[in-house]
Amino acid sequence: MASSRSVSAARSASVGYRCHHAFRLIVLVILLAVLALLIVQPLGWIVFNSFHDDVTGQWTLRNYVQIFTPTSLWAPLFNSLVLATAVAVISTLLGVPLAWLVARTDMPMRGFVRLFTMAAFVTPSFIGALGWILLAAPNSGWLNVGWRALSGADWPLLSIYSMIGTIFVCSIYTVPYTFTLVSSALEEMPVELEDAATTLGSGVVKTMFSVTIPLVMPAVLVGFILSFIQGMTLFGVPAFLLTPSGTLVVTTKLAEFYQLFPPALYMSAAYCMPLIAITGMLFYARRCILGRRQFTTVGGKGRAGRKIRLKGWRLPALAFALIVPVTAVVLPYIAIVLVSLSRAWGLGPIPSNLTLHWYRWAIFENAETQRAIVNSLLYAGGAASFCMIIGILVAYIVERKLLRGAGLIAALVTIPIIIPGIVLSVGFFSAYTRQPLTLYGTATIIIAAFVATFLPIAYSQAGSILKGISPDLERAARSVGATEARTFASITAPLMRGGLVAGWLLVFIPIMRELSVAIFLVSPRTNVMTTLIYNYKDGGNYEAVCAASALLLFATLIVVLLARFVTEGAAYRRRNAASLGAVP
Amino acid sequence: MSDIDIRQLSKSYGAYQALKSIDLHIPDGALLALLGPSGCGKSTTLQLLAGFDTPSGGEIRAGGELISSPQRVVPPERRGISLVFQNYAVWPHKTVAENVAFGLQLRKLARAELEARLSRALEAVRLTPLRDRYPFELSGGQQQRVALARALAVEPRILLLDEPLSNLDAHLREEMRFEIRRVHDELGITTVYVTHDQGEALVTADEVAVMKGGIVQQLGSPEDIFERPSNAFVASFIGSNNEIPGQHEAPGQLRVADTLLHAQDRSGLSGPGRKAVLCIRPSRVRLGEAGGATNNLNGVVRRSAYLGEYRDVLVEIAPNTTLRAFVSPHLHFQPGEPVLVHLPPEHCQIFAAPDDAPRARPL
Amino acid sequence: MAAFSRRHVLMGGAAALAASALRISPVSAADDALYAAAKKEGALNLYWGSYEQKTIEEIRDAFKAKYPGIEVSLLRQASQTIFTRLRLEIQNDAVQCDSIGTTNLLHYKDLQKLGAIQPFKPTNINMVPEAFRNIDPENTYHVGAISLTTINQSTSVTAPPASWTALLDAPWANQITTGSPAFSGDVASWVVAIRKKYGDDFLRAFAKQKPKVGQSNVDTVTDILSGERKVGSAAPFSYSLTQQAAGNPIGVTVPSDDAILNLGLTAVPTKAPHPNAGKLFTDFLYSVEVSNILAKNFWPTLRTDVPWAEGRTLESIKWYRNPVDNLAAEVAEGIAKWKEIVG
């Protein structure tokens, strides 16, 4: 009896052993295949292209020689570095305190600040730039006109056509990255850690800097790096605001390459390689800064949390917190909406000039706009979901150390974000127009490009959620008989849910506003809002541009609100509940 | 149920050797405590037993079946081994009943069978009234009982407990010790209990394995471990202990300052002149009386503390050498007072000095 | 294509001429055969950068109305993007485009060199102004749009500069807005023309006026409407007129020293999946319907018998077109000089 029992146990165990490894293997093989298709292939083409001559199509090192010789190619790189660094610093200085005020204090209007900071995120930066041209162009900008009228001065208060103006506009539209990452980290942090410091007699501000911020350092650093990358890869803002002063940055220089005859696509590919090196260094620096410190401590009890009382500082804090909502959303959208309501925007906002025509046209009359709105929502929704799935899998493998060399996969999925969209677009074109993958002209190719581009965000968000979930919760399930897959489905996934929705939005929104990566991939049937808006802009139809932009903002905000609504219930339970299963 | 057979099990993380070839046999139905300070290798052993890690060498068998070796690790869910975690790891998104029933649901039991086993498990840890609560509504002790019920409900052949009481307050801890022993006696599951608390180990375990530096220092019954430690580390780690350094003179004889002390020799040393230590528990030290022909020392009282049940006295017996004695609370000693110290030879044990010890082998 | 004899083509042209005299445009005999072939292909992919979204959509809709049974997809992007995309398609042997229409002659020189566009003679080509009829001896590309570069100005300007040289006068210092030749083909051909006419001295004097340099020439309209600047140089003629018609406070001045005329061109790729549909669309471009649409949207028409909006005609405007022989080099040199002098 005893022996037969142990024989059958042995058999079942060895079957399990094989099944277990077979399943892991299948998942891994599928994931690696997907990553190879999504990232390695297009990146491979970009690298391959960078070693070819644009005119002859032959192998050459000339592109690289050219990058490293003439000063004309160094200057844009240098300008981009200045721009990106400034954007990263300012976004961090604005975003971190903003996140703290919204997540941890009793500042008034927190909901408004949160929603409008997200709205800043939704705004394609070229539309923001457009809004700011209307506001702060030296002669005609409304703010400058108002300034002259009030002060009698003959010089403009603000000049948006400058490096400082560009940094400013880039920064206010980049703050949401830092804000979202840091505020969700802060919401997960136990209050006692702050209380401990406060009871030791540390002031609120000192506590924030000495306890709170260091604890959310990983999120702050990711925010900093994403902001830096954003500053490197933004095209719209420098194109509008820096061109008049003749200052080129990497993205506008790339645009010039594309204007050449024949277009210097291969040269552009080579020109992106230094960007990969710079980003690599950033991530390396992050590792050095964070070192071996463990941040899984985030996740104790009581995070449903009391708010820190600001007392007399509530209004000054609010004034600070309104900087981003007002400058990135309220002011530019007032300008944009006024233009969208005009028959002819040059006449200004006078009653006889007001009309709803452009909205009627965009929503009911124009089939192109209708299709683009639907496409944008579908593609962004699909791509964000797919992106999160891959991001979670990769993060799971990396965080739970399921595979040797997982760090390499992590590095791989991080690369696409630094490559300017227009170059990535060519990489995808090369990758998916050849046999056997002829996806050109389909929705799949656009979704794939979006997924690859924004995978780094999905991955880092999923990673930071997983860091907060103790592996013991998973092990407990394994030890009572759940397989790896079942454990993931029944334990890990439900525990990640609240953070996943935040992560999904963090991917969904930039996809909604992404322009350049789609530029060579859209077909008439698969056109999206941003490419369409850019076309209207190209044709100078600003009333239509503004109406479509307002609609894009509106559509995205509805999705954001829906997502929050859906998660709010789950978040409540999770917030209370997760405190107990967390790592000690 | 099944026994556990661990042979030459070792585990390295890079250059660091967490386990250095340990051998252990845990009979079917026994409760073994793995006791030791942090970093001793007890948790590594547990992870290997549970199947969360792959050994670098050696093997683990359960009921005769090979479950872990460097080539082959049966996955945790196929071992029939349940693990209770130090931090409970109760799933926060499930109720008490859902937590406990999870493992049962995986086994696709009939509804009635599932309900019966769930009730039994909840009953066993006395959680029936709380079955629909969420974990955040429970105290630490209640959560720990959920974790225990969850592990037991699936009727594992082996139960692993990883410092299960360390997050509880002192009062609860004491209560839960007996609770765990009671449950074990009821169900008779082969159990491995990892702890750094000797009290827990002595109360709950049939056998205790004391570990240090990736090596099992001693395996034995609680009484063995306490009364007949195999080396100075075990002697000092379990209970209070005096370690008096001296020179090994001859088997059973140790010179401390100019006094020759007699003791049971467990040092394994031969020949005079080697460094050794004499261990005696404070409760065995006699003060103020010459209890026998040998092992009498003249000392000076340095400190005396009244602790209600006994008096804790610190005596200097040689320059820079002190020992503690727990004596009747009715005896009075003043600091500076000379006192006669008697160390009964039957309670004295000689061990090699820790840095001179030959490599201990498990018994 | 051997089926279409020269006589056939001429007959078609004659029929169209006759029909247009009557202001109707029946489907001609040649059209019939081509339409049948195109209908068999069933689809048409337009890659167009000439004309803004609204105009090209109207042209597409008119084509759909006239030739049912062909599924038309329109990809409207900036000319250079369209061109880059077609080149990528050619490189990857995945050509989807049946009709390309962009504003830059150099695109077609390049495509011709690659053998990527096919020769054919559009049926109605005889209706286009003579000067633009046989622009390519090999017949691989044809006129697709006529674009004029002029001066535009705010309606608050009572005496706008009447010529390019007048822009260099004192009142226009700090008042000029213009596009960048590095980003806009129209501005590039303006730079080439102006250097031909006046040399680099013009650019130097122009630079002293401190113009605001945007990207596209469309930006001139934006700057004028917003009040940022008063006068636009190298400004788009048709687009400015559209904005004026919409009620915006902007006007157009055709400089006495010539509007700069830039031809938009069109071709059918050699590997077009629906070549007959592409050719049918080219024919359709020279129809009365299309010219009426163009006139309505303030574009120069492609037919001599359809006047432009507000009664203008090609003859009524003094224009200049850059010679095409050495254009690529001149554009590159013009951009380099511009960067050196203007910034």
PDB file of C-alpha atoms in Angstrom, chain C residues 71 97 174 180 206 210 249 279 284 295 329 336:
ATOM      1  CA  GLU C  71     -12.989  51.450 -54.621  1.00  0.00           C
ATOM      2  CA  CYS C  97       0.289  53.278 -54.886  1.00  0.00           C
ATOM      3  CA  ASN C 174      10.474  92.866 -38.539  1.00  0.00           C
ATOM      4  CA  SER C 180      11.981  77.473 -44.652  1.00  0.00           C
ATOM      5  CA  PHE C 206      16.170  89.935 -46.886  1.00  0.00           C
ATOM      6  CA  LYS C 210      14.706  89.921 -39.763  1.00  0.00           C
ATOM      7  CA  PRO C 249      -8.425  89.377 -42.741  1.00  0.00           C
ATOM      8  CA  LYS C 279      -4.275  56.262 -65.487  1.00  0.00           C
ATOM      9  CA  PHE C 284      -9.899  62.543 -64.731  1.00  0.00           C
ATOM     10  CA  ALA C 295     -11.587  76.804 -59.173  1.00  0.00           C
ATOM     11  CA  ALA C 329      21.826  71.140 -57.578  1.00  0.00           C
ATOM     12  CA  ALA C 336      22.807  76.031 -48.247  1.00  0.00           C
TER      13      ALA C 336
END
